[in-house]
Every structure is written in structure tokens, then in C-alpha cells.
Short mmCIF file of C-alpha atoms in Angstrom, two decimals:
data_model
loop_
_atom_site.label_atom_id
_atom_site.label_comp_id
_atom_site.label_asym_id
_atom_site.label_seq_id
_atom_site.Cartn_x
_atom_site.Cartn_y
_atom_site.Cartn_z
CA MET A 178 -31.58 -24.04 11.02
CA ASN A 179 -31.31 -20.86 8.95
CA ARG A 180 -29.65 -19.03 11.84
CA VAL A 181 -26.97 -21.73 12.09
CA ARG A 182 -26.44 -21.57 8.29
CA ASN A 183 -26.16 -17.87 8.32
CA PHE A 184 -23.64 -17.97 11.27
CA ARG A 185 -21.55 -20.49 9.49
CA ALA A 186 -21.67 -18.43 6.32
CA MET A 187 -20.67 -15.25 8.10
CA ASN A 188 -17.85 -17.21 9.94
CA VAL A 189 -16.41 -18.44 6.61
CA PHE A 190 -16.77 -14.95 5.24
CA ARG A 191 -14.90 -13.35 8.15
CA LYS A 192 -12.17 -15.96 8.00
CA SER A 193 -11.77 -15.35 4.26
CA ILE A 194 -11.45 -11.60 4.76
CA ASP A 195 -8.92 -12.25 7.75
CA PHE A 196 -6.92 -14.43 5.36
CA LEU A 197 -6.89 -11.84 2.71
CA ILE A 198 -5.89 -9.09 5.17
CA HIS A 199 -3.03 -11.14 6.84
CA GLY A 200 -1.94 -12.78 3.73
CA SER A 201 -1.35 -9.17 2.42
CA VAL A 202 -3.68 -9.65 -0.51
CA ILE A 203 -5.71 -6.57 0.36
CA VAL A 204 -2.69 -4.38 0.44
CA ALA A 205 -1.55 -5.89 -2.81
CA ALA A 206 -4.82 -5.04 -4.46
CA SER A 207 -4.23 -1.55 -3.41
CA VAL A 208 -0.90 -1.60 -5.00
CA PHE A 209 -2.39 -2.97 -8.15
CA ALA A 210 -5.11 -0.22 -8.16
CA LEU A 211 -2.34 2.39 -7.72
CA VAL A 212 -0.54 1.13 -10.70
CA GLN A 213 -3.82 1.28 -12.76
CA ALA A 214 -4.43 4.74 -11.40
CA THR A 215 -0.92 5.75 -12.83
CA THR A 216 -1.64 4.43 -16.20
CA ILE A 217 -4.93 6.27 -16.45
CA ARG A 218 -3.51 9.48 -15.26
CA MET A 219 -0.51 9.27 -17.65
CA GLY A 220 -2.58 8.05 -20.59
CA LEU A 221 -0.81 4.66 -20.73
CA PRO A 222 -2.08 1.47 -21.83
CA TYR A 223 -2.72 -1.46 -19.26
CA ASP A 224 0.48 -3.16 -18.67
CA PRO A 225 -0.04 -6.77 -17.26
CA ALA A 226 3.54 -7.45 -16.71
CA VAL A 227 4.02 -4.44 -14.28
CA SER A 228 0.67 -4.73 -12.70
CA TRP A 229 0.88 -8.39 -11.75
CA PHE A 230 4.58 -8.04 -10.65
CA ALA A 231 3.52 -5.22 -8.39
CA PHE A 232 0.69 -7.35 -7.07
CA PHE A 233 2.43 -10.67 -6.45
CA GLY A 234 5.57 -8.74 -5.19
CA THR A 235 3.67 -6.92 -2.68
CA VAL A 236 2.32 -10.27 -1.29
CA VAL A 237 5.72 -11.66 -1.01
CA GLY A 238 7.32 -8.43 0.33
CA TYR A 239 4.66 -7.80 3.02
CA ASN A 240 4.46 -11.29 4.18
CA PHE A 241 8.06 -11.42 4.45
CA VAL A 242 8.10 -8.30 6.68
CA LYS A 243 5.30 -9.76 8.71
CA TYR A 244 6.50 -13.20 9.32
CA ASP A 245 10.36 -12.74 9.24
CA ALA A 246 10.38 -11.70 12.87
CA ILE A 247 8.39 -14.82 13.81
CA ALA A 248 11.05 -16.96 11.84
CA ARG A 249 13.92 -15.29 13.48
CA ALA A 250 12.49 -16.12 16.94
CA GLY A 251 12.95 -19.78 16.29
CA LYS A 252 11.05 -22.45 14.58
CA PRO A 253 7.47 -21.45 14.79
CA LYS A 254 4.63 -23.93 15.18
CA LEU A 255 3.24 -24.33 11.66
CA SER A 256 -0.58 -24.06 12.06
CA LEU A 257 -2.87 -24.63 9.10
CA LYS A 258 -3.22 -20.90 8.69
CA MET A 259 0.71 -20.33 8.64
CA LYS A 260 0.97 -23.16 6.15
CA ALA A 261 -1.48 -21.39 3.99
CA PHE A 262 0.34 -18.12 4.27
CA ILE A 263 3.60 -19.94 3.29
CA ALA A 264 1.87 -21.48 0.32
CA LEU A 265 0.41 -18.24 -0.83
CA SER A 266 3.83 -16.47 -0.48
CA PHE A 267 5.56 -19.27 -2.31
CA LEU A 268 3.20 -19.16 -5.22
CA SER A 269 3.37 -15.41 -5.19
CA PHE A 270 7.15 -15.56 -5.38
CA LEU A 271 7.06 -17.72 -8.49
CA ALA A 272 4.58 -15.43 -10.06
CA THR A 273 6.79 -12.33 -9.18
CA GLY A 274 9.75 -14.02 -10.97
CA PHE A 275 7.49 -14.95 -13.90
CA PHE A 276 6.47 -11.48 -14.46
CA PHE A 277 9.88 -9.93 -13.51
CA PHE A 278 11.38 -11.54 -16.73
CA ARG A 279 8.61 -9.87 -18.86
CA LEU A 280 9.70 -6.33 -17.60
CA GLU A 281 11.94 -4.19 -19.82
CA ARG A 282 15.61 -4.39 -18.75
CA PHE A 283 15.75 -0.99 -17.18
CA THR A 284 12.45 -1.53 -15.32
CA GLN A 285 14.07 -4.74 -13.91
CA ILE A 286 17.08 -2.79 -12.81
CA VAL A 287 14.76 -0.13 -11.04
CA SER A 288 12.57 -2.90 -9.54
CA VAL A 289 15.90 -4.37 -7.86
CA ALA A 290 16.69 -0.99 -6.54
CA VAL A 291 13.06 -0.67 -5.10
CA LEU A 292 13.68 -4.33 -3.60
CA GLY A 293 16.78 -2.92 -1.94
CA ILE A 294 14.89 -0.25 -0.27
CA THR A 295 12.43 -2.96 0.96
CA ALA A 296 15.28 -5.17 2.16
CA LEU A 297 16.85 -2.15 4.00
CA TYR A 298 13.49 -1.69 5.69
CA THR A 299 13.28 -5.31 6.75
CA LEU A 300 16.89 -6.63 7.27
CA PRO A 301 19.58 -5.59 9.78
CA PHE A 302 22.46 -4.93 7.33
CA PHE A 303 24.80 -3.80 10.19
CA PRO A 304 25.83 -5.98 13.21
CA ASN A 305 23.92 -5.03 16.40
CA ARG A 306 21.75 -2.58 14.42
CA LYS A 307 18.01 -2.54 14.13
CA THR A 308 16.31 -2.48 10.74
CA ALA A 309 15.28 0.72 8.96
CA ARG A 310 11.79 0.41 10.17
CA ASP A 311 13.01 0.92 13.65
CA TRP A 312 14.94 4.06 12.76
CA ALA A 313 13.39 6.86 14.49
CA GLY A 314 11.04 8.83 12.48
CA LEU A 315 11.93 7.39 8.97
CA LYS A 316 9.61 4.40 8.76
CA ILE A 317 6.90 5.96 6.72
CA TYR A 318 9.30 7.57 4.42
CA PHE A 319 10.87 4.27 3.54
CA VAL A 320 7.41 2.74 2.81
CA ALA A 321 6.33 5.84 0.78
CA LEU A 322 9.31 5.77 -1.28
CA SER A 323 8.91 2.06 -2.06
CA TRP A 324 5.27 2.70 -3.08
CA VAL A 325 6.29 5.59 -5.45
CA GLY A 326 8.87 3.20 -7.05
CA VAL A 327 6.46 0.44 -7.62
CA THR A 328 3.28 2.24 -8.41
CA VAL A 329 4.54 5.22 -10.41
CA ALA A 330 8.20 4.70 -11.72
CA LEU A 331 7.73 1.15 -12.82
CA PRO A 332 4.67 1.50 -14.96
CA VAL A 333 6.00 4.65 -16.64
CA LEU A 334 9.42 3.32 -17.20
CA ASN A 335 8.23 -0.01 -18.58
CA SER A 336 5.95 1.77 -21.18
CA GLY A 337 8.97 3.74 -22.46
CA ALA A 338 6.98 7.00 -21.98
CA ALA A 339 9.02 10.24 -21.56
CA LEU A 340 9.75 11.51 -18.10
CA THR A 341 7.68 14.66 -18.38
CA THR A 342 6.55 17.14 -15.56
CA ASP A 343 3.46 15.08 -15.14
CA PHE A 344 5.64 12.09 -14.16
CA TYR A 345 7.60 14.08 -11.52
CA VAL A 346 4.43 15.70 -10.11
CA MET A 347 2.63 12.32 -9.76
CA CYS A 348 5.73 11.00 -7.93
CA VAL A 349 5.36 13.70 -5.42
CA GLN A 350 1.62 13.27 -5.18
CA ARG A 351 1.98 9.53 -4.65
CA PHE A 352 4.59 10.00 -1.95
CA ILE A 353 2.27 12.55 -0.16
CA LEU A 354 -0.60 10.15 -0.46
CA ILE A 355 1.15 7.23 1.11
CA VAL A 356 2.41 9.39 3.91
CA VAL A 357 -0.91 10.67 4.68
CA LEU A 358 -2.57 7.16 4.58
CA LEU A 359 0.27 5.91 6.80
CA PHE A 360 -0.61 8.70 9.40
CA ILE A 361 -3.99 6.92 9.77
CA PHE A 362 -2.12 3.65 10.68
CA GLU A 363 0.20 5.55 13.01
CA ILE A 364 -2.63 7.05 14.86
CA ILE A 365 -4.37 3.85 15.38
CA ASP A 366 -1.15 2.09 16.38
CA LEU A 367 -0.18 4.87 18.75
CA ALA A 368 -0.88 2.90 21.96
CA TRP A 369 1.22 -0.11 20.81
CA ASP A 370 4.18 1.61 18.98
CA ASP A 371 7.49 1.83 20.69
CA PRO A 372 8.01 5.44 21.88
CA HIS A 373 11.51 5.41 20.42
CA LEU A 374 10.10 5.04 16.84
CA LYS A 375 9.17 8.72 16.86
CA THR A 376 6.21 8.50 14.65
CA VAL A 377 4.49 11.63 13.53
CA PRO A 378 1.55 11.30 16.14
CA GLN A 379 4.19 10.60 18.80
CA GLN A 380 6.06 13.79 18.01
CA ILE A 381 3.41 16.41 17.24
CA GLY A 382 0.19 14.70 18.67
CA VAL A 383 -2.86 13.16 17.10
CA GLY A 384 -4.68 16.44 16.53
CA ARG A 385 -1.86 18.16 14.66
CA THR A 386 -1.15 15.00 12.65
CA LYS A 387 -4.66 15.03 11.39
CA TRP A 388 -4.55 18.71 10.38
CA LEU A 389 -1.00 18.14 8.75
CA GLY A 390 -2.45 15.25 6.77
CA ALA A 391 -5.47 17.56 5.57
CA LEU A 392 -3.04 20.11 4.62
CA LEU A 393 -0.96 17.60 2.66
CA MET A 394 -4.02 16.39 0.77
CA VAL A 395 -4.85 19.90 -0.22
CA VAL A 396 -1.19 20.28 -1.65
CA LEU A 397 -1.72 16.94 -3.44
CA LEU A 398 -4.87 18.09 -5.09
CA ALA A 399 -3.45 21.49 -5.97
CA LEU A 400 -0.45 19.94 -7.76
CA ASP A 401 -3.05 18.46 -10.27
CA LEU A 402 -3.12 21.93 -11.60
CA LEU A 403 0.59 21.59 -12.78
CA LYS A 404 -0.18 18.50 -14.93
CA THR A 405 -0.59 18.87 -18.74
CA HIS A 406 -2.62 15.53 -19.14
CA ASN A 407 -5.74 16.71 -17.40
CA ASN A 408 -9.35 15.27 -17.38
CA GLU A 409 -12.17 17.28 -15.66
CA SER A 410 -14.03 14.07 -14.70
CA ILE A 411 -11.02 12.46 -13.28
CA PHE A 412 -10.12 15.65 -11.45
CA TRP A 413 -13.42 15.30 -9.58
CA CYS A 414 -12.82 11.72 -8.78
CA ASN A 415 -9.49 12.96 -7.28
CA ILE A 416 -11.47 15.43 -5.21
CA ALA A 417 -13.86 12.84 -3.81
CA PHE A 418 -11.00 10.52 -3.16
CA GLY A 419 -9.07 13.17 -1.35
CA LEU A 420 -11.99 13.99 0.75
CA SER A 421 -12.50 10.27 1.56
CA VAL A 422 -8.89 10.05 2.88
CA VAL A 423 -9.34 13.17 5.00
CA VAL A 424 -12.50 11.96 6.44
CA CYS A 425 -10.91 8.63 7.31
CA LEU A 426 -7.93 10.38 8.82
CA PHE A 427 -10.10 12.69 11.13
CA PHE A 428 -12.19 9.69 12.28
CA ALA A 429 -9.05 7.63 13.12
CA ASN A 430 -8.35 6.98 16.81
CA GLU A 431 -6.66 4.47 18.99
CA THR A 432 -9.88 2.37 19.58
CA ARG A 433 -10.43 1.53 15.81
CA GLY A 434 -10.08 -2.10 15.02
CA LYS A 435 -7.85 -3.75 12.41
CA TYR A 436 -10.71 -3.68 9.74
CA TYR A 437 -10.71 0.11 9.79
CA THR A 438 -7.22 0.37 8.36
CA MET A 439 -6.23 -3.06 6.90
CA LEU A 440 -9.68 -3.40 5.01
CA PHE A 441 -11.51 -0.09 4.81
CA VAL A 442 -8.64 2.36 4.49
CA GLU A 443 -6.51 0.18 2.18
CA SER A 444 -9.45 -0.38 -0.10
CA LEU A 445 -9.96 3.36 -0.74
CA THR A 446 -7.34 3.39 -3.55
CA ILE A 447 -9.24 0.47 -5.16
CA TRP A 448 -12.33 2.48 -5.18
CA TRP A 449 -10.51 5.40 -6.55
CA TRP A 450 -9.29 3.41 -9.45
CA LEU A 451 -12.56 1.80 -10.18
CA ALA A 452 -14.21 5.25 -10.19
CA MET A 453 -11.68 6.48 -12.64
CA GLU A 454 -12.14 3.50 -14.80
CA TRP A 455 -15.94 4.22 -14.74
CA THR A 456 -15.26 7.89 -15.62
CA ILE A 457 -13.24 7.45 -18.67
CA ARG A 458 -15.58 4.89 -20.27
#
């Protein structure tokens, strides 16, 4: 009897995790964490409007990217799971609109510009043309630029803080971080990606991609030395986080399952944020 209960409990737990992954809640939590990391590193107060706008907007944006292709193929069969994703996306859309109108006017304009980048990534604006995510070699840069806009630009601009050297350095660091994290996804998806996408592993090989990612993480950590708003404890948190990313990068291969990237790798930024929160208290 206990075994049956344990099996059922594990099955419910697994299905719950799958829902959070495929409903883009985990990636949204990662975006939320990066917004908090920015406020900590820039010495800004917690901003609920930006934080939750970023969270719910990510759920909406990523679910649209995921399920837009299914909708375009015709009327899909609405299973219970798909209905749940639709309900989650709709409620997230309402929440996104609610927090959008609590942003400062200039922040709203910037967020619309970020939305434009996401739309370019998702929708074919030109007849008989593919979307930006299908443009050879450009996919990760569109994604990284969007994440920089949401997780660095929006919280800083909404706070009214001056755009100091620290801000520009953080933009570069965040861009590098997202690119390196996407290297992991590209390595694992190598067997399924269209060769015409010209992802980094397709162009230079898996081994060189890993070493390039490690080098970029060294550059990212070195850029911390240019910041004026420094904290020794947070610096060591950054070192530990950087090493964790590099370890995940070097352990990435084509046989890794979805939980490696969509749960474990995407949760790294959440642990990084929590470590910084614990450090500054």
C-alpha cells in the first residue's frame, strides 16, 4: 500500500514539474531571479511592478513561442493539459497587463521595444520568410538581447537610477551569461536542430563551444572588477555561480534529458539570486 502511495505521489510530483516546465513557469522564475539579481547588484530596492511584469510576461511570451506553431498548423486537439496551458497563459496575460500599467512611462516604452524583438523572433513579418529564430546563427543573440532588456534595462530604468558604468557593464555581463547558458541548450539539441540554423556547436563543434563558453564566463567575471558598486561576499557568490555554469556546460551532451536544461540549468539563476539574498542579510 505504501509503495502505491509513494508511486502516486511521485507521479503527481513529476506531472507538476512537467507542467511548470512546459508552461514556462520555471523559465519565468529564472527571469524573476535575474531581475532581483540586478536590483541587488545595482543597489536598488525591490520593485514588484517590474518583477512580476517580467515573470508573467515571460510565461506569455514563451508559451506563445512554443504553441504558436501548433496553432498555425490547424485547430489542435485541446487536451486537458493544453487547456491548462491556455488558462495559465491567459491569466498571465491579464497579470502582465496589470503590472504593465504600473510601470513608469519610459519603462513601458522600452518594454514595448523588447516585445518587438520577441515578436520579430516569433512571427514572420515578411511574406515567404521564416521567423528570426530560423535565421542562421542569430537565434541566441535575439534571445540574449531580450533577456538583457527585461532583466537589466527595465528594473534600472523603472527605478529612475542613473545609467552609470555599472549599468552598461551589467548589460554586457548579462548578454554573455545568456549566450553561454544557451550554448548548453544548443549542445543538447544538436541532434534535433536543423543544420541550416548554424548554431554555435554546429559551426565550431561541441568541444570548442564548451571552451568558448568557459572563456566568456572568465570575461564575465573579470568585468566585475570594472564596477564601482562592489561587495566582496557577492563577488564570491558570482564566482561560485560562474563555476556552476561552466560545470553544467562541460557536462552537457546530446544524451542529456529535458530536466537537465529545462529544470536544472534554468534553476541556476534562481539559486544564484537566493545566495546573494542570503549573503547581504
